[in-house]
Structure formats: structure tokens, C-alpha cells
């Protein structure tokens, strides 16, 4: 009997061992868990679209890639988001390119005053630029996609009728738009957008330059009185969505392919969302009493002449860094002409 029992046990162990080693490696997959840091507040439409991106990745990877989303700069401060993603403090980060000053020099071309008309056009250009140049400055992360708000205009605490009215004003600007403010005689004040409402309310700054969306999305229409529609200064508030390189490499090739497909879809969604947000923000600002002031073609031409040195300086700075700034600028200008 003992011999029979031993034989049964031995047979059972053999079956269990066979089943274990026969399980395909794919069936032993582990879940890759990621943390996503975004400075947009939870209720903001861009924040909600980012959250949807996380959920779509979970869905299309059948739960193999799960993302915990941290909106409202609760995981990393806006100015540290890029560096924190590189270091793995956050696994995914979204912020302005301007919040990584000096780290993404060639891509500063996107923030030049090129006369952008809307955020869809700007977002499509940003990703076309990245695919064309694959700038080495992004090599320490995996780029998911780029996007940006446009047109960027001036919004001030008092109504002005021409760019001359900006002279001497303290204007909240990002690192990428500071030179535009200086070129028209304003005094740029760089600070995170999360601090700007209070600065406008308290009079610490007298205006802000940025996409139309900020009037509603960040409630700036409550603390400014006028918007100057001079498209000669219109630049893109360019933003990145990037992933830590090591985390990206830990994701299987099929799931990487699924994420890349989602990214392409989100470029389209994000571009269309910018147009929707700008339209809503303009209506909202008017309801709050913000006066929109257009300028003549002559006035716009005058402003455009002041923007030429800003573009020229970019080209010179890139030449000093042995970067193809002239080619990048020409590519962007040609793209905008071909995609008005």
C-alpha cells in the first residue's frame, strides 16, 4: 500500500511540475504600474482627457499597464516635472516645454511667434516637427506626444488698443514667451501658471500672455479686462507628455505598440480639444466683461517687424549649439503655410 501511495504522489508531482513548466511565459505576465504627474487641475478638460488616456491604455493592454493619475501637481511641481520623470520620481509627466528651461533648446522653435491660428494646427505641427527632427534633447525620456495651445495673445488688467499699450507692463510669461514680451516693451515675469491668478488679482502682474484657453480654464477672465488680438505675436504654448525611459523599456513590445497607436489618436483628440476650449473661453471671457480688441493689418505688420529679431536670435543660438535651428524654423514656417 505504501508503495502504491508513493507512486500516486510521485505521479501527482510530475503532473503539477509538467503543468507549471508548460505555462507559456506570456501567461505569467506581470502588471506594469505607472504614476502620471500632470499640473492641470482635476476638473480641467485637458486633465480629464489625460485621465481618459490612462484608462484607454489599461483597456487596450488588458490591464497589463496600469496608470495611477496625479493631476493638479500633487506628485511633482510643474517646474520639476520633466526632471522628475527622467529620474523616475514620476513615470509619466505632462508640463510645458518652458518648464524645462535649457533642456529642450531645438524644440523652442515651437514657441516662436509664427502666427499660429489655433491649437489643432499647433498640435499637429508640434508632432510633425518631432517626427521630422527626433531631437536628441528628448533622448532621456520616451515621448508619448506633444501638444499646445494657440493662438497666444495678451490679456491685461486694463484694456489696451495696440501693442504700444504693453510698454512698461509687468506681464506673466513663460521662459519661452519672455522674449516676445520684451520685444514689445513689456517686463516679463516668469512664474508657474498655478500662481498667476493670485498675481493678477493682487496686481503683482498687470497682464498675462498665453492661449485663449487660460481665460476660462484658469479663470483669468475674472481678473483681466482686455484681450489684444494681434496675431503677429501668436506663438504656441507647447507641452510634452513623456515617459521614463526605463519604465517604457519594461513594457512589452505589443503593449508599446498599443500605446503608440493610442498616442496618435490622442494627438488628434488633443488638437480638437484646444479649439473647443478656446471657443468656450472666448465666450466665457466676454460674459465676464473682457473686451476683445482687434488691430489693423498695418498694426500687425508693425508688431511682426518687432518679432523678427526673436526668430533670428533663436537661429543664432542654435547655431552656437551646433543644432539645426534654421532648418527647424523653416520647417515650421512652411508647415503653417501649407496647413493654414
CSV table of C-alpha atoms in Angstrom, one decimal, residues 31-304:
chain,number,residue,atom,x,y,z
A,31,UNK,CA,1.4,44.3,-14.4
A,32,UNK,CA,3.5,47.4,-15.1
A,33,UNK,CA,2.3,50.1,-12.8
A,34,UNK,CA,3.0,53.7,-13.6
A,35,UNK,CA,2.4,57.1,-11.9
A,36,UNK,CA,1.4,60.1,-14.1
A,37,UNK,CA,2.1,63.6,-12.9
A,38,UNK,CA,0.1,66.5,-14.5
A,39,UNK,CA,-0.1,70.1,-13.5
A,40,UNK,CA,-3.6,70.7,-14.9
A,41,UNK,CA,-6.3,70.6,-12.1
A,42,UNK,CA,-8.6,67.6,-12.0
A,43,UNK,CA,-11.6,69.4,-13.3
A,44,UNK,CA,-9.8,70.8,-16.3
A,45,UNK,CA,-10.8,69.3,-19.7
A,46,UNK,CA,-7.2,68.6,-20.6
A,47,UNK,CA,-6.7,66.8,-17.3
A,48,UNK,CA,-9.8,64.7,-18.0
A,49,UNK,CA,-8.5,63.8,-21.4
A,50,UNK,CA,-5.2,62.8,-19.9
A,51,UNK,CA,-7.1,60.6,-17.4
A,52,UNK,CA,-9.0,59.0,-20.3
A,53,UNK,CA,-5.6,58.3,-21.9
A,54,UNK,CA,-4.6,56.3,-18.8
A,55,UNK,CA,-7.9,54.4,-18.9
A,56,UNK,CA,-7.6,53.6,-22.6
A,57,UNK,CA,-4.1,52.2,-22.0
A,58,UNK,CA,-5.4,50.0,-19.2
A,59,UNK,CA,-8.2,48.8,-21.5
A,60,UNK,CA,-6.1,48.0,-24.6
A,61,UNK,CA,-3.3,46.3,-22.7
A,62,UNK,CA,-5.9,44.2,-20.9
A,63,UNK,CA,-4.7,45.6,-17.6
A,64,UNK,CA,-1.0,44.8,-18.2
A,65,UNK,CA,-0.2,48.5,-18.0
A,66,UNK,CA,-2.0,50.4,-15.2
A,67,UNK,CA,-1.5,54.1,-14.5
A,68,UNK,CA,-2.3,56.0,-11.3
A,69,UNK,CA,-3.1,59.6,-12.3
A,70,UNK,CA,-1.9,62.6,-10.2
A,71,UNK,CA,-3.4,65.8,-11.5
A,72,UNK,CA,-3.1,69.3,-10.0
A,73,UNK,CA,0.7,69.0,-9.5
A,74,UNK,CA,0.1,66.7,-6.5
A,75,UNK,CA,3.0,64.4,-7.4
A,76,UNK,CA,5.6,66.8,-8.8
A,77,UNK,CA,5.8,70.6,-9.1
A,78,UNK,CA,5.3,71.9,-12.7
A,79,UNK,CA,8.8,73.2,-13.0
A,80,UNK,CA,10.3,69.8,-11.9
A,81,UNK,CA,8.0,67.5,-13.9
A,82,UNK,CA,10.4,66.8,-16.7
A,83,UNK,CA,13.4,66.2,-14.5
A,84,UNK,CA,11.3,64.1,-12.1
A,85,UNK,CA,10.2,61.9,-15.0
A,86,UNK,CA,13.8,61.4,-16.1
A,87,UNK,CA,14.7,60.4,-12.5
A,88,UNK,CA,11.7,58.1,-12.0
A,89,UNK,CA,10.0,60.1,-9.3
A,90,UNK,CA,7.1,60.1,-11.7
A,91,UNK,CA,6.9,57.6,-14.5
A,92,UNK,CA,4.9,59.9,-16.9
A,93,UNK,CA,4.9,63.6,-16.9
A,94,UNK,CA,2.9,66.4,-18.6
A,95,UNK,CA,4.0,70.0,-18.5
A,96,UNK,CA,5.1,73.0,-20.6
A,97,UNK,CA,8.4,72.7,-22.5
A,98,UNK,CA,9.2,76.0,-20.9
A,99,UNK,CA,9.1,74.3,-17.5
A,100,UNK,CA,12.3,72.5,-18.5
A,101,UNK,CA,14.4,75.7,-19.4
A,102,UNK,CA,17.6,75.0,-21.3
A,103,UNK,CA,16.9,71.2,-21.6
A,104,UNK,CA,14.9,71.3,-24.9
A,105,UNK,CA,16.7,74.0,-26.9
A,106,UNK,CA,15.9,73.0,-30.5
A,107,UNK,CA,12.2,72.5,-29.6
A,108,UNK,CA,12.0,76.1,-28.5
A,109,UNK,CA,11.2,76.7,-32.2
A,110,UNK,CA,7.6,75.8,-31.4
A,111,UNK,CA,7.3,78.8,-29.1
A,112,UNK,CA,8.5,81.4,-31.6
A,113,UNK,CA,6.0,84.0,-32.8
A,114,UNK,CA,5.0,82.2,-36.0
A,115,UNK,CA,1.4,83.5,-36.3
A,116,UNK,CA,-0.4,80.3,-35.2
A,117,UNK,CA,-4.2,80.4,-35.8
A,118,UNK,CA,-5.4,77.6,-33.5
A,119,UNK,CA,-4.4,74.8,-31.2
A,120,UNK,CA,-5.2,72.0,-33.7
A,121,UNK,CA,-2.8,73.5,-36.2
A,122,UNK,CA,-0.2,74.0,-33.4
A,123,UNK,CA,-0.5,70.4,-32.1
A,124,UNK,CA,-0.2,68.8,-35.5
A,125,UNK,CA,2.9,70.9,-36.2
A,126,UNK,CA,4.5,70.0,-32.9
A,127,UNK,CA,4.3,66.3,-33.6
A,128,UNK,CA,5.3,66.7,-37.3
A,129,UNK,CA,8.3,68.6,-36.0
A,130,UNK,CA,9.2,65.9,-33.6
A,131,UNK,CA,8.9,63.1,-36.2
A,132,UNK,CA,11.0,65.1,-38.7
A,133,UNK,CA,13.9,66.0,-36.3
A,134,UNK,CA,13.8,63.5,-33.5
A,135,UNK,CA,15.8,66.0,-31.4
A,136,UNK,CA,18.4,64.3,-29.2
A,137,UNK,CA,17.3,66.5,-26.3
A,138,UNK,CA,14.4,64.1,-25.7
A,139,UNK,CA,16.7,61.0,-25.7
A,140,UNK,CA,16.5,60.6,-21.9
A,141,UNK,CA,12.7,60.1,-22.0
A,142,UNK,CA,10.2,58.4,-24.3
A,143,UNK,CA,8.0,61.0,-25.9
A,144,UNK,CA,4.3,60.0,-25.9
A,145,UNK,CA,3.1,63.1,-27.8
A,146,UNK,CA,3.4,66.9,-27.9
A,147,UNK,CA,0.6,69.4,-28.0
A,148,UNK,CA,0.0,73.1,-27.4
A,149,UNK,CA,-2.4,75.9,-27.2
A,150,UNK,CA,-2.6,78.7,-29.8
A,151,UNK,CA,-3.0,81.4,-30.6
A,152,UNK,CA,-1.2,83.0,-27.7
A,153,UNK,CA,-2.3,86.6,-27.1
A,154,UNK,CA,-2.0,89.3,-24.4
A,155,UNK,CA,-4.7,89.6,-21.7
A,156,UNK,CA,-4.4,92.7,-19.5
A,157,UNK,CA,-5.9,94.2,-16.4
A,158,UNK,CA,-6.7,97.4,-18.3
A,159,UNK,CA,-8.0,97.5,-21.9
A,160,UNK,CA,-5.3,98.4,-24.5
A,161,UNK,CA,-5.9,99.2,-28.2
A,162,UNK,CA,-2.4,98.5,-29.6
A,163,UNK,CA,0.8,96.7,-28.7
A,164,UNK,CA,2.2,100.1,-27.6
A,165,UNK,CA,0.0,99.7,-24.5
A,166,UNK,CA,2.1,96.8,-23.3
A,167,UNK,CA,5.1,99.0,-22.8
A,168,UNK,CA,6.2,99.1,-19.2
A,169,UNK,CA,3.6,96.5,-18.1
A,170,UNK,CA,4.6,93.5,-15.9
A,171,UNK,CA,3.4,90.6,-17.9
A,172,UNK,CA,3.3,87.0,-16.7
A,173,UNK,CA,5.2,85.0,-19.3
A,174,UNK,CA,6.9,81.6,-19.5
A,175,UNK,CA,10.6,81.2,-20.3
A,176,UNK,CA,9.6,80.6,-24.0
A,177,UNK,CA,7.5,83.8,-24.3
A,178,UNK,CA,9.6,86.2,-22.2
A,179,UNK,CA,11.5,87.4,-25.3
A,180,UNK,CA,8.2,88.2,-27.0
A,181,UNK,CA,7.1,90.4,-24.1
A,182,UNK,CA,10.5,92.1,-24.0
A,183,UNK,CA,10.4,92.8,-27.8
A,184,UNK,CA,7.2,94.8,-27.4
A,185,UNK,CA,8.4,96.8,-24.4
A,186,UNK,CA,6.8,94.7,-21.6
A,187,UNK,CA,8.5,93.4,-18.5
A,188,UNK,CA,8.3,89.6,-18.4
A,189,UNK,CA,7.6,87.9,-15.1
A,190,UNK,CA,8.2,84.2,-15.2
A,191,UNK,CA,6.2,82.0,-12.8
A,192,UNK,CA,4.1,78.8,-12.9
A,193,UNK,CA,0.6,79.2,-14.3
A,194,UNK,CA,-0.7,77.8,-11.0
A,195,UNK,CA,0.5,81.1,-9.2
A,196,UNK,CA,-0.8,83.5,-11.9
A,197,UNK,CA,-4.4,84.1,-10.8
A,198,UNK,CA,-3.3,85.4,-7.4
A,199,UNK,CA,-0.6,87.6,-9.0
A,200,UNK,CA,-3.1,89.1,-11.3
A,201,UNK,CA,-5.7,89.6,-8.5
A,202,UNK,CA,-3.1,91.3,-6.3
A,203,UNK,CA,-1.6,93.4,-9.1
A,204,UNK,CA,1.8,91.8,-8.9
A,205,UNK,CA,1.5,91.4,-12.6
A,206,UNK,CA,-0.6,93.6,-15.0
A,207,UNK,CA,-1.3,91.0,-17.6
A,208,UNK,CA,-0.5,87.6,-19.0
A,209,UNK,CA,0.4,86.2,-22.4
A,210,UNK,CA,-0.9,82.7,-23.3
A,211,UNK,CA,-3.5,80.7,-25.2
A,212,UNK,CA,-7.1,81.8,-25.1
A,213,UNK,CA,-8.0,78.7,-23.0
A,214,UNK,CA,-6.4,80.2,-19.9
A,215,UNK,CA,-9.2,82.7,-19.6
A,216,UNK,CA,-11.7,80.0,-18.6
A,217,UNK,CA,-9.6,77.0,-17.7
A,218,UNK,CA,-7.6,79.0,-15.2
A,219,UNK,CA,-10.3,81.6,-14.5
A,220,UNK,CA,-8.1,84.6,-15.6
A,221,UNK,CA,-11.2,86.2,-17.2
A,222,UNK,CA,-12.2,87.1,-13.7
A,223,UNK,CA,-9.1,89.2,-13.2
A,224,UNK,CA,-8.3,90.8,-16.6
A,225,UNK,CA,-10.3,93.4,-18.6
A,226,UNK,CA,-9.0,93.2,-22.1
A,227,UNK,CA,-7.6,90.9,-24.8
A,228,UNK,CA,-5.5,92.3,-27.7
A,229,UNK,CA,-5.9,90.3,-30.9
A,230,UNK,CA,-2.6,90.9,-32.6
A,231,UNK,CA,-1.7,87.6,-34.2
A,232,UNK,CA,1.8,88.7,-35.1
A,233,UNK,CA,2.9,87.7,-31.6
A,234,UNK,CA,0.9,84.4,-31.7
A,235,UNK,CA,3.1,81.5,-30.5
A,236,UNK,CA,2.3,78.0,-29.2
A,237,UNK,CA,2.3,77.2,-25.5
A,238,UNK,CA,4.0,73.9,-26.2
A,239,UNK,CA,3.6,70.9,-23.9
A,240,UNK,CA,5.0,67.4,-23.6
A,241,UNK,CA,3.7,64.1,-22.4
A,242,UNK,CA,6.8,61.9,-21.7
A,243,UNK,CA,7.5,58.6,-20.0
A,244,UNK,CA,10.6,57.5,-18.0
A,245,UNK,CA,12.8,55.6,-20.4
A,246,UNK,CA,13.4,52.6,-18.1
A,247,UNK,CA,9.7,52.2,-17.5
A,248,UNK,CA,9.0,52.3,-21.2
A,249,UNK,CA,11.5,49.6,-21.8
A,250,UNK,CA,9.8,47.4,-19.1
A,251,UNK,CA,6.6,47.3,-21.2
A,252,UNK,CA,6.3,44.5,-23.7
A,253,UNK,CA,6.7,45.3,-27.4
A,254,UNK,CA,3.0,44.5,-28.2
A,255,UNK,CA,1.8,46.8,-25.4
A,256,UNK,CA,4.3,49.5,-26.5
A,257,UNK,CA,2.7,49.3,-30.0
A,258,UNK,CA,-0.8,49.6,-28.5
A,259,UNK,CA,0.3,52.7,-26.5
A,260,UNK,CA,1.9,54.3,-29.6
A,261,UNK,CA,-1.4,53.8,-31.5
A,262,UNK,CA,-3.3,55.5,-28.6
A,263,UNK,CA,-0.8,58.4,-28.7
A,264,UNK,CA,-1.6,59.0,-32.4
A,265,UNK,CA,-5.3,59.1,-31.6
A,266,UNK,CA,-4.7,61.4,-28.6
A,267,UNK,CA,-2.8,63.9,-30.8
A,268,UNK,CA,-6.0,64.3,-32.8
A,269,UNK,CA,-8.2,64.5,-29.8
A,270,UNK,CA,-5.9,67.0,-28.0
A,271,UNK,CA,-5.7,69.3,-31.1
A,272,UNK,CA,-9.5,69.3,-31.5
A,273,UNK,CA,-9.9,69.9,-27.7
A,274,UNK,CA,-7.8,73.0,-27.9
A,275,UNK,CA,-10.1,74.6,-30.5
A,276,UNK,CA,-13.2,73.7,-28.4
A,277,UNK,CA,-11.6,75.1,-25.3
A,278,UNK,CA,-10.6,78.3,-27.0
A,279,UNK,CA,-14.0,78.9,-28.4
A,280,UNK,CA,-15.6,78.3,-25.0
A,281,UNK,CA,-13.1,80.5,-23.3
A,282,UNK,CA,-13.6,83.4,-25.6
A,283,UNK,CA,-17.4,83.2,-25.0
A,284,UNK,CA,-16.8,82.9,-21.2
A,285,UNK,CA,-14.5,85.9,-21.1
A,286,UNK,CA,-17.0,88.1,-23.0
A,287,UNK,CA,-19.6,87.0,-20.4
A,288,UNK,CA,-17.2,88.2,-17.7
A,289,UNK,CA,-16.8,91.6,-19.3
A,290,UNK,CA,-13.5,91.1,-21.1
A,291,UNK,CA,-13.2,93.4,-24.1
A,292,UNK,CA,-11.6,91.9,-27.2
A,293,UNK,CA,-9.7,94.5,-29.3
A,294,UNK,CA,-8.6,93.7,-32.9
A,295,UNK,CA,-5.8,95.5,-34.6
A,296,UNK,CA,-5.4,96.7,-38.2
A,297,UNK,CA,-3.2,94.9,-40.7
A,298,UNK,CA,-0.8,97.9,-40.5
A,299,UNK,CA,-0.6,97.5,-36.7
A,300,UNK,CA,0.0,93.7,-37.1
A,301,UNK,CA,2.8,94.4,-39.6
A,302,UNK,CA,4.4,96.7,-37.2
A,303,UNK,CA,4.3,94.1,-34.5
A,304,UNK,CA,5.6,91.4,-36.9
